[in-house]
Tab-separated table of C-alpha atoms and ligand atoms in Angstrom:
chain	number	residue	atom	x	y	z
F	1	MET	CA	91.735	114.595	108.478
F	2	ASP	CA	93.414	113.761	112.152
F	3	VAL	CA	97.062	112.649	110.992
F	4	ASN	CA	97.819	111.432	114.097
F	5	LEU	CA	95.387	108.360	113.212
F	6	ASP	CA	96.327	105.332	113.238
F	7	VAL	CA	93.524	103.434	110.254
F	8	SER	CA	95.818	100.197	110.069
F	9	GLY	CA	94.490	99.376	113.977
F	10	LYS	CA	91.175	99.118	115.817
F	11	LEU	CA	89.179	101.960	115.554
F	12	THR	CA	85.938	103.461	117.998
F	13	ALA	CA	82.722	104.973	116.245
F	14	LEU	CA	84.301	108.943	117.772
F	15	GLN	CA	87.269	108.829	115.980
F	16	VAL	CA	85.336	107.470	113.021
F	17	MET	CA	83.483	110.743	112.852
F	18	GLN	CA	86.098	112.396	114.027
F	19	ASP	CA	88.971	111.797	111.324
F	20	SER	CA	87.243	114.621	109.005
F	21	PRO	CA	83.954	117.070	109.056
F	22	VAL	CA	81.708	114.960	107.016
F	23	ILE	CA	81.592	111.300	106.521
F	24	PRO	CA	80.565	110.479	102.549
F	25	VAL	CA	77.384	108.256	101.790
F	26	ILE	CA	78.534	106.699	99.018
F	27	VAL	CA	75.901	104.024	96.877
F	28	LEU	CA	77.866	102.609	94.228
F	29	THR	CA	76.693	100.520	90.782
F	30	ASP	CA	79.250	99.880	89.375
F	31	ILE	CA	83.110	98.098	90.610
F	32	ASN	CA	85.188	100.019	88.071
F	33	GLN	CA	83.754	103.196	90.266
F	34	ALA	CA	84.671	102.143	93.327
F	35	VAL	CA	88.542	102.478	94.017
F	36	LEU	CA	88.632	105.768	91.533
F	37	LEU	CA	85.869	107.729	93.033
F	38	ALA	CA	87.330	105.657	96.683
F	39	ARG	CA	91.036	107.939	95.920
F	40	ALA	CA	89.316	110.629	94.985
F	41	LEU	CA	87.401	111.718	98.342
F	42	VAL	CA	91.261	110.512	99.877
F	43	ALA	CA	92.874	112.941	97.454
F	44	GLY	CA	90.873	115.429	99.174
F	45	GLY	CA	91.567	114.913	102.275
F	46	ILE	CA	88.606	112.209	103.400
F	47	ARG	CA	89.026	108.273	103.852
F	48	MET	CA	86.193	107.835	106.338
F	49	LEU	CA	83.818	106.560	103.675
F	50	GLU	CA	80.433	104.343	103.955
F	51	VAL	CA	79.336	102.615	101.207
F	52	THR	CA	75.287	102.353	101.790
F	53	LEU	CA	74.107	98.538	100.851
F	54	ARG	CA	71.891	99.891	98.552
F	55	THR	CA	72.616	97.656	95.291
F	56	PRO	CA	73.814	94.598	93.992
F	57	GLN	CA	77.527	95.801	93.912
F	58	ALA	CA	77.811	97.285	97.015
F	59	LEU	CA	79.760	94.376	99.597
F	60	ALA	CA	82.113	94.138	95.850
F	61	CYS	CA	82.958	97.455	96.074
F	62	ILE	CA	83.149	97.608	99.863
F	63	GLU	CA	86.892	94.772	99.581
F	64	ALA	CA	87.311	96.795	96.530
F	65	ILE	CA	88.404	99.424	98.442
F	66	ALA	CA	89.759	97.249	101.008
F	67	ARG	CA	92.102	95.973	99.242
F	68	ASP	CA	93.748	98.659	96.419
F	69	VAL	CA	92.907	102.138	99.066
F	70	PRO	CA	94.841	100.874	101.887
F	71	ASP	CA	95.034	105.066	102.100
F	72	ALA	CA	91.460	105.418	102.994
F	73	VAL	CA	88.685	103.474	105.504
F	74	VAL	CA	86.013	101.869	104.241
F	75	GLY	CA	82.347	101.122	106.217
F	76	ALA	CA	79.433	100.223	105.146
F	77	GLY	CA	76.447	102.404	105.455
F	78	THR	CA	72.763	100.551	105.019
F	79	VAL	CA	73.677	97.434	107.577
F	80	ARG	CA	69.579	96.360	108.971
F	81	SER	CA	70.391	92.780	109.961
F	82	ALA	CA	73.196	90.673	111.807
F	83	LEU	CA	73.123	89.343	108.743
F	84	ASP	CA	74.783	92.379	106.988
F	85	VAL	CA	77.106	92.902	109.840
F	86	HIS	CA	79.230	89.794	109.621
F	87	ALA	CA	79.038	90.604	105.595
F	88	CYS	CA	80.368	94.211	105.546
F	89	ALA	CA	83.343	91.600	108.516
F	90	MET	CA	83.893	89.787	105.102
F	91	ALA	CA	83.972	91.511	103.070
F	92	GLY	CA	86.816	94.116	105.045
F	93	ALA	CA	84.283	97.051	106.390
F	94	ARG	CA	86.357	98.974	109.402
F	95	PHE	CA	83.265	100.472	110.516
F	96	LEU	CA	79.453	100.063	110.507
F	97	VAL	CA	77.196	102.788	110.222
F	98	SER	CA	72.798	102.154	110.468
F	99	PRO	CA	69.368	104.087	109.562
F	100	GLY	CA	68.302	102.426	112.614
F	101	TYR	CA	68.432	101.511	115.967
F	102	THR	CA	68.371	97.287	116.952
F	103	HIS	CA	70.052	95.865	120.092
F	104	ALA	CA	70.841	92.885	117.341
F	105	VAL	CA	72.874	94.882	115.135
F	106	ALA	CA	74.586	96.358	117.893
F	107	GLN	CA	75.407	93.078	119.158
F	108	ALA	CA	76.444	91.582	115.945
F	109	GLY	CA	78.542	94.920	114.983
F	110	ARG	CA	80.954	93.839	118.548
F	111	ASP	CA	80.996	90.773	117.931
F	112	ALA	CA	82.739	91.700	114.983
F	113	GLY	CA	85.116	93.989	116.500
F	114	LEU	CA	83.632	96.813	114.069
F	115	PRO	CA	82.546	100.289	115.541
F	116	LEU	CA	79.108	100.854	114.665
F	117	LEU	CA	77.001	104.495	114.354
F	118	PRO	CA	73.434	103.346	114.719
F	119	GLY	CA	70.504	105.887	114.025
F	120	VAL	CA	68.632	107.006	116.012
F	121	THR	CA	65.127	109.332	115.897
F	122	THR	CA	64.119	109.793	119.202
F	123	GLY	CA	64.752	109.812	122.885
F	124	SER	CA	64.065	105.995	123.449
F	125	GLU	CA	66.114	105.243	120.947
F	126	ILE	CA	69.072	106.977	122.326
F	127	MET	CA	68.757	105.406	125.677
F	128	MET	CA	68.218	101.428	124.031
F	129	ALA	CA	72.087	102.208	122.229
F	130	GLN	CA	72.733	103.478	125.753
F	131	GLU	CA	71.870	100.743	127.188
F	132	ASP	CA	73.793	98.059	124.712
F	133	GLY	CA	77.066	100.861	125.314
F	134	LEU	CA	76.803	102.996	122.117
F	135	SER	CA	76.679	107.040	123.085
F	136	GLN	CA	77.841	107.905	119.350
F	137	LEU	CA	74.728	108.406	116.855
F	138	LYS	CA	73.068	108.848	113.325
F	139	PHE	CA	70.933	111.586	113.583
F	140	PHE	CA	68.749	109.731	110.912
F	141	PRO	CA	67.098	111.841	108.967
F	142	ALA	CA	68.108	114.524	110.426
F	143	MET	CA	66.934	117.417	108.548
F	144	GLN	CA	63.147	115.553	108.329
F	145	ALA	CA	63.343	114.622	111.991
F	146	GLY	CA	63.734	117.906	113.154
F	147	GLY	CA	67.494	119.422	112.147
F	148	ALA	CA	69.757	121.050	114.436
F	149	ALA	CA	66.774	122.412	117.183
F	150	MET	CA	65.855	118.957	117.505
F	151	LEU	CA	69.678	118.299	118.496
F	152	LYS	CA	69.901	121.327	120.316
F	153	ALA	CA	66.577	119.918	122.993
F	154	TRP	CA	68.946	116.363	122.936
F	155	GLY	CA	71.703	118.750	124.294
F	156	GLY	CA	70.297	118.664	127.490
F	157	PRO	CA	68.989	115.658	128.533
F	158	PHE	CA	71.768	113.567	126.488
F	159	GLY	CA	74.702	115.435	126.913
F	160	ASP	CA	77.377	113.185	126.512
F	161	VAL	CA	76.156	111.506	123.587
F	162	ARG	CA	77.712	112.600	120.646
F	163	PHE	CA	75.902	112.727	117.084
F	164	CYS	CA	75.761	112.625	112.656
F	165	PRO	CA	73.668	114.606	111.738
F	166	THR	CA	72.476	112.829	108.461
F	167	GLY	CA	70.243	113.192	105.456
F	168	GLY	CA	68.800	116.145	104.010
F	169	VAL	CA	72.576	117.831	104.645
F	170	THR	CA	74.129	119.653	101.997
F	171	ALA	CA	77.485	122.528	102.370
F	172	ALA	CA	74.917	125.081	102.961
F	173	ASN	CA	73.460	123.633	105.963
F	174	ALA	CA	76.682	121.513	106.891
F	175	ALA	CA	78.150	124.199	108.622
F	176	GLU	CA	75.011	124.768	110.543
F	177	PHE	CA	74.965	121.001	112.470
F	178	LEU	CA	78.877	121.351	113.231
F	179	ALA	CA	78.710	124.658	115.470
F	180	LEU	CA	77.023	122.221	117.401
F	181	PRO	CA	78.937	120.909	120.958
F	182	ASN	CA	77.030	117.784	119.902
F	183	VAL	CA	78.003	117.347	116.465
F	184	GLU	CA	81.304	115.543	115.794
F	185	CYS	CA	80.542	115.768	112.586
F	186	VAL	CA	77.527	116.170	109.439
F	187	GLY	CA	77.052	112.707	106.558
F	188	GLY	CA	76.011	113.258	103.800
F	189	SER	CA	76.174	112.201	99.490
F	190	TRP	CA	76.797	115.883	98.449
F	191	LEU	CA	80.741	114.358	98.107
F	192	THR	CA	78.759	111.756	95.743
F	193	PRO	CA	76.520	112.991	93.132
F	194	PRO	CA	75.682	110.415	90.427
F	195	ASP	CA	76.071	112.377	87.674
F	196	VAL	CA	79.716	113.656	88.254
F	197	LEU	CA	80.738	109.330	89.503
F	198	ALA	CA	78.774	108.821	85.526
F	199	ARG	CA	81.171	111.035	84.174
F	200	GLY	CA	83.491	110.052	86.014
F	201	ASN	CA	85.108	112.964	86.951
F	202	TRP	CA	87.029	112.281	89.510
F	203	ALA	CA	88.413	115.845	90.008
F	204	GLN	CA	85.217	117.162	90.402
F	205	VAL	CA	84.912	114.690	93.286
F	206	THR	CA	88.243	115.869	95.398
F	207	ALA	CA	87.423	119.077	95.247
F	208	LEU	CA	83.456	118.506	96.620
F	209	ALA	CA	86.327	116.720	99.854
F	210	PHE	CA	88.527	119.504	100.036
F	211	GLN	CA	85.667	121.971	100.683
F	212	ALA	CA	84.105	120.383	103.049
F	213	CYS	CA	87.268	119.201	105.036
F	214	ARG	CA	87.341	122.962	105.497
F	215	LEU	CA	84.383	123.263	107.173
F	216	PRO	CA	84.611	124.800	110.365
F	217	ARG	CA	83.913	122.236	113.655
C	301	3PG	C1	70.773	109.073	102.904
C	301	3PG	O1	70.612	107.922	103.864
C	301	3PG	O2	71.304	108.163	101.899
C	301	3PG	C2	71.999	109.888	103.032
C	301	3PG	O3	70.831	109.935	105.100
C	301	3PG	C3	72.266	110.853	103.056
C	301	3PG	O4	71.384	111.296	102.988
C	301	3PG	P1	70.897	113.009	101.536
C	301	3PG	O5	71.676	111.394	100.158
C	301	3PG	O6	70.524	114.015	102.214
C	301	3PG	O7	73.008	113.424	102.150
Protein backbone atom coordinates (compact mmCIF):
# COMPACT_ATOMS: atom_id res chain seq x y z
CA MET A 1 0.00 0.00 0.00
CA ASP A 2 1.25 3.44 -0.87
CA VAL A 3 0.80 5.19 2.46
CA ASN A 4 1.48 8.54 0.83
CA LEU A 5 -1.55 8.35 -1.40
CA ASP A 6 -4.26 10.68 -0.17
CA VAL A 7 -7.33 8.59 -0.90
CA SER A 8 -9.74 11.39 -0.08
CA GLY A 9 -8.82 13.39 -3.20
CA LYS A 10 -9.32 12.85 -6.91
CA LEU A 11 -7.68 9.66 -8.12
CA THR A 12 -5.84 8.85 -11.31
CA ALA A 13 -5.95 5.46 -13.02
CA LEU A 14 -2.24 5.09 -12.28
CA GLN A 15 -2.83 5.63 -8.56
CA VAL A 16 -5.54 2.97 -8.62
CA MET A 17 -3.07 0.57 -10.23
CA GLN A 18 -0.10 1.37 -8.03
CA ASP A 19 -1.65 1.14 -4.58
CA SER A 20 -1.12 -2.61 -4.22
CA PRO A 21 -0.02 -5.47 -6.49
CA VAL A 22 -3.56 -6.88 -6.71
CA ILE A 23 -6.98 -5.33 -7.26
CA PRO A 24 -9.53 -7.78 -5.90
CA VAL A 25 -12.41 -8.50 -8.26
CA ILE A 26 -15.39 -8.85 -5.95
CA VAL A 27 -18.82 -10.39 -6.54
CA LEU A 28 -21.25 -9.69 -3.72
CA THR A 29 -24.73 -11.11 -3.41
CA ASP A 30 -25.32 -10.17 0.23
CA ILE A 31 -25.29 -6.53 1.24
CA ASN A 32 -24.52 -7.57 4.81
CA GLN A 33 -21.15 -8.89 3.67
CA ALA A 34 -20.01 -5.72 1.92
CA VAL A 35 -18.62 -3.71 4.81
CA LEU A 36 -17.16 -6.75 6.60
CA LEU A 37 -15.41 -7.89 3.43
CA ALA A 38 -14.05 -4.43 2.69
CA ARG A 39 -12.71 -4.11 6.24
CA ALA A 40 -11.08 -7.54 5.96
CA LEU A 41 -9.30 -6.59 2.73
CA VAL A 42 -8.17 -3.24 4.14
CA ALA A 43 -6.86 -5.03 7.23
CA GLY A 44 -4.72 -7.15 4.92
CA GLY A 45 -3.35 -4.04 3.18
CA ILE A 46 -5.58 -3.77 0.12
CA ARG A 47 -7.83 -0.77 -0.22
CA MET A 48 -8.57 -0.45 -3.96
CA LEU A 49 -11.64 -2.68 -4.19
CA GLU A 50 -13.44 -3.52 -7.43
CA VAL A 51 -17.05 -4.48 -6.78
CA THR A 52 -18.51 -5.89 -9.98
CA LEU A 53 -21.94 -4.90 -11.26
CA ARG A 54 -22.92 -8.52 -11.66
CA THR A 55 -25.53 -8.82 -8.96
CA PRO A 56 -28.63 -6.81 -8.09
CA GLN A 57 -26.96 -5.94 -4.77
CA ALA A 58 -23.76 -4.51 -6.28
CA LEU A 59 -24.66 -0.81 -6.22
CA ALA A 60 -25.96 -1.00 -2.64
CA CYS A 61 -22.73 -2.77 -1.66
CA ILE A 62 -20.65 -0.02 -3.27
CA GLU A 63 -22.73 2.57 -1.43
CA ALA A 64 -22.27 0.80 1.91
CA ILE A 65 -18.50 0.49 1.51
CA ALA A 66 -18.16 4.11 0.38
CA ARG A 67 -20.13 5.23 3.42
CA ASP A 68 -18.82 2.92 6.14
CA VAL A 69 -15.23 2.02 5.22
CA PRO A 70 -13.32 5.28 4.87
CA ASP A 71 -9.98 3.51 4.50
CA ALA A 72 -11.20 1.63 1.43
CA VAL A 73 -11.36 3.09 -2.06
CA VAL A 74 -14.31 1.36 -3.65
CA GLY A 75 -14.58 1.13 -7.41
CA ALA A 76 -17.06 -0.51 -9.74
CA GLY A 77 -16.26 -3.34 -12.15
CA THR A 78 -18.19 -4.79 -15.08
CA VAL A 79 -19.14 -1.24 -16.13
CA ARG A 80 -20.60 -1.64 -19.63
CA SER A 81 -22.57 1.54 -20.39
CA ALA A 82 -22.82 5.24 -19.69
CA LEU A 83 -25.85 4.45 -17.54
CA ASP A 84 -23.70 2.11 -15.45
CA VAL A 85 -21.17 4.92 -15.03
CA HIS A 86 -23.84 7.32 -13.75
CA ALA A 87 -25.25 4.73 -11.34
CA CYS A 88 -21.77 3.94 -9.98
CA ALA A 89 -20.93 7.60 -9.52
CA MET A 90 -24.19 8.11 -7.62
CA ALA A 91 -23.39 5.11 -5.42
CA GLY A 92 -20.01 6.58 -4.49
CA ALA A 93 -17.65 4.55 -6.67
CA ARG A 94 -14.23 6.21 -6.92
CA PHE A 95 -12.99 4.37 -10.02
CA LEU A 96 -14.39 2.30 -12.87
CA VAL A 97 -13.30 -0.92 -14.53
CA SER A 98 -14.89 -2.17 -17.74
CA PRO A 99 -14.56 -5.55 -19.48
CA GLY A 100 -14.17 -3.94 -22.92
CA TYR A 101 -13.70 -0.60 -24.63
CA THR A 102 -16.30 1.86 -25.90
CA HIS A 103 -15.98 5.59 -26.52
CA ALA A 104 -19.31 6.11 -24.70
CA VAL A 105 -18.06 4.57 -21.46
CA ALA A 106 -14.78 6.48 -21.72
CA GLN A 107 -16.68 9.74 -22.23
CA ALA A 108 -19.08 9.01 -19.37
CA GLY A 109 -16.15 8.27 -17.07
CA ARG A 110 -14.55 11.57 -18.00
CA ASP A 111 -17.83 13.43 -17.48
CA ALA A 112 -18.19 11.83 -14.05
CA GLY A 113 -14.59 12.71 -13.17
CA LEU A 114 -13.76 9.07 -12.41
CA PRO A 115 -10.67 7.19 -13.57
CA LEU A 116 -11.45 4.27 -15.86
CA LEU A 117 -9.47 1.09 -16.46
CA PRO A 118 -11.03 -0.24 -19.66
CA GLY A 119 -10.52 -3.79 -20.83
CA VAL A 120 -8.65 -4.50 -24.07
CA THR A 121 -7.47 -7.60 -25.91
CA THR A 122 -6.30 -6.17 -29.25
CA GLY A 123 -3.95 -3.53 -30.60
CA SER A 124 -6.92 -1.77 -32.19
CA GLU A 125 -8.65 -1.40 -28.83
CA ILE A 126 -5.44 -0.07 -27.27
CA MET A 127 -5.20 2.49 -30.09
CA MET A 128 -8.83 3.56 -29.59
CA ALA A 129 -8.26 3.97 -25.86
CA GLN A 130 -5.13 6.02 -26.49
CA GLU A 131 -7.02 8.19 -28.98
CA ASP A 132 -9.35 8.96 -26.07
CA GLY A 133 -6.41 9.76 -23.78
CA LEU A 134 -6.31 6.50 -21.82
CA SER A 135 -3.02 4.65 -21.42
CA GLN A 136 -3.70 2.66 -18.23
CA LEU A 137 -5.68 -0.36 -19.32
CA LYS A 138 -6.98 -3.69 -18.13
CA PHE A 139 -5.92 -6.71 -20.18
CA PHE A 140 -8.98 -8.94 -20.03
CA PRO A 141 -9.37 -11.89 -20.11
CA ALA A 142 -5.63 -12.10 -19.63
CA MET A 143 -4.92 -15.83 -19.65
CA GLN A 144 -7.42 -16.64 -22.37
CA ALA A 145 -6.20 -13.78 -24.60
CA GLY A 146 -2.51 -14.60 -24.59
CA GLY A 147 -1.21 -14.19 -21.05
CA ALA A 148 2.22 -12.76 -20.25
CA ALA A 149 3.48 -13.46 -23.77
CA MET A 150 0.87 -11.07 -25.20
CA LEU A 151 1.89 -8.32 -22.80
CA LYS A 152 5.55 -8.81 -23.73
CA ALA A 153 4.64 -8.42 -27.40
CA TRP A 154 2.64 -5.25 -26.70
CA GLY A 155 5.63 -3.80 -24.83
CA GLY A 156 7.19 -3.00 -28.22
CA PRO A 157 4.56 -0.95 -30.08
CA PHE A 158 2.71 0.15 -26.94
CA GLY A 159 5.64 0.80 -24.62
CA ASP A 160 3.87 3.78 -23.03
CA VAL A 161 0.82 1.74 -21.96
CA ARG A 162 0.48 0.21 -18.49
CA PHE A 163 -1.69 -2.85 -17.92
CA CYS A 164 -3.65 -4.59 -15.21
CA PRO A 165 -4.04 -8.18 -16.47
CA THR A 166 -7.19 -9.79 -15.12
CA GLY A 167 -8.92 -13.06 -15.84
CA GLY A 168 -7.27 -16.34 -14.91
CA VAL A 169 -4.67 -14.58 -12.78
CA THR A 170 -4.01 -16.42 -9.52
CA ALA A 171 -1.63 -16.42 -6.57
CA ALA A 172 0.42 -18.96 -8.54
CA ASN A 173 0.93 -16.94 -11.74
CA ALA A 174 0.57 -13.31 -10.55
CA ALA A 175 4.33 -12.86 -10.07
CA GLU A 176 4.99 -13.70 -13.72
CA PHE A 177 2.74 -10.82 -14.78
CA LEU A 178 3.99 -8.41 -12.12
CA ALA A 179 7.58 -8.93 -13.29
CA LEU A 180 6.74 -7.36 -16.66
CA PRO A 181 7.71 -3.68 -17.05
CA ASN A 182 4.33 -2.76 -18.56
CA VAL A 183 2.32 -4.33 -15.72
CA GLU A 184 1.49 -2.17 -12.70
CA CYS A 185 -0.83 -4.60 -10.92
CA VAL A 186 -3.06 -7.58 -11.57
CA GLY A 187 -6.74 -8.15 -10.92
CA GLY A 188 -8.32 -11.33 -9.67
CA SER A 189 -11.04 -12.98 -7.68
CA TRP A 190 -8.81 -15.29 -5.67
CA LEU A 191 -8.81 -13.01 -2.60
CA THR A 192 -12.56 -13.43 -2.22
CA PRO A 193 -13.46 -17.11 -2.78
CA PRO A 194 -17.24 -17.59 -2.68
CA ASP A 195 -17.05 -20.36 -0.05
CA VAL A 196 -14.90 -18.19 2.24
CA LEU A 197 -17.41 -15.34 1.89
CA ALA A 198 -20.32 -17.69 2.52
CA ARG A 199 -18.71 -18.82 5.78
CA GLY A 200 -17.93 -15.22 6.74
CA ASN A 201 -14.30 -16.20 7.24
CA TRP A 202 -12.98 -12.64 7.22
CA ALA A 203 -9.67 -13.64 8.81
CA GLN A 204 -9.02 -15.82 5.77
CA VAL A 205 -9.74 -12.89 3.44
CA THR A 206 -7.32 -10.72 5.43
CA ALA A 207 -4.67 -13.45 5.18
CA LEU A 208 -5.13 -13.72 1.40
CA ALA A 209 -4.89 -9.94 1.05
CA PHE A 210 -1.78 -9.86 3.22
CA GLN A 211 -0.10 -12.49 1.02
CA ALA A 212 -1.14 -10.64 -2.14
CA CYS A 213 0.44 -7.42 -0.87
CA ARG A 214 3.73 -9.23 -0.56
CA LEU A 215 3.90 -10.24 -4.21
CA PRO A 216 7.02 -8.71 -5.71
CA ARG A 217 6.64 -6.12 -8.46
C1 LIG B 1 -13.65 -11.33 -13.87
O1 LIG B 1 -14.06 -10.52 -14.64
O2 LIG B 1 -14.34 -12.26 -13.41
C2 LIG B 1 -12.28 -11.13 -13.42
O3 LIG B 1 -11.46 -11.01 -14.51
C3 LIG B 1 -11.80 -12.13 -12.47
O4 LIG B 1 -11.39 -13.24 -13.14
P1 LIG B 1 -10.82 -14.44 -12.28
O5 LIG B 1 -12.00 -15.01 -11.53
O6 LIG B 1 -10.26 -15.38 -13.30
O7 LIG B 1 -9.80 -13.87 -11.34
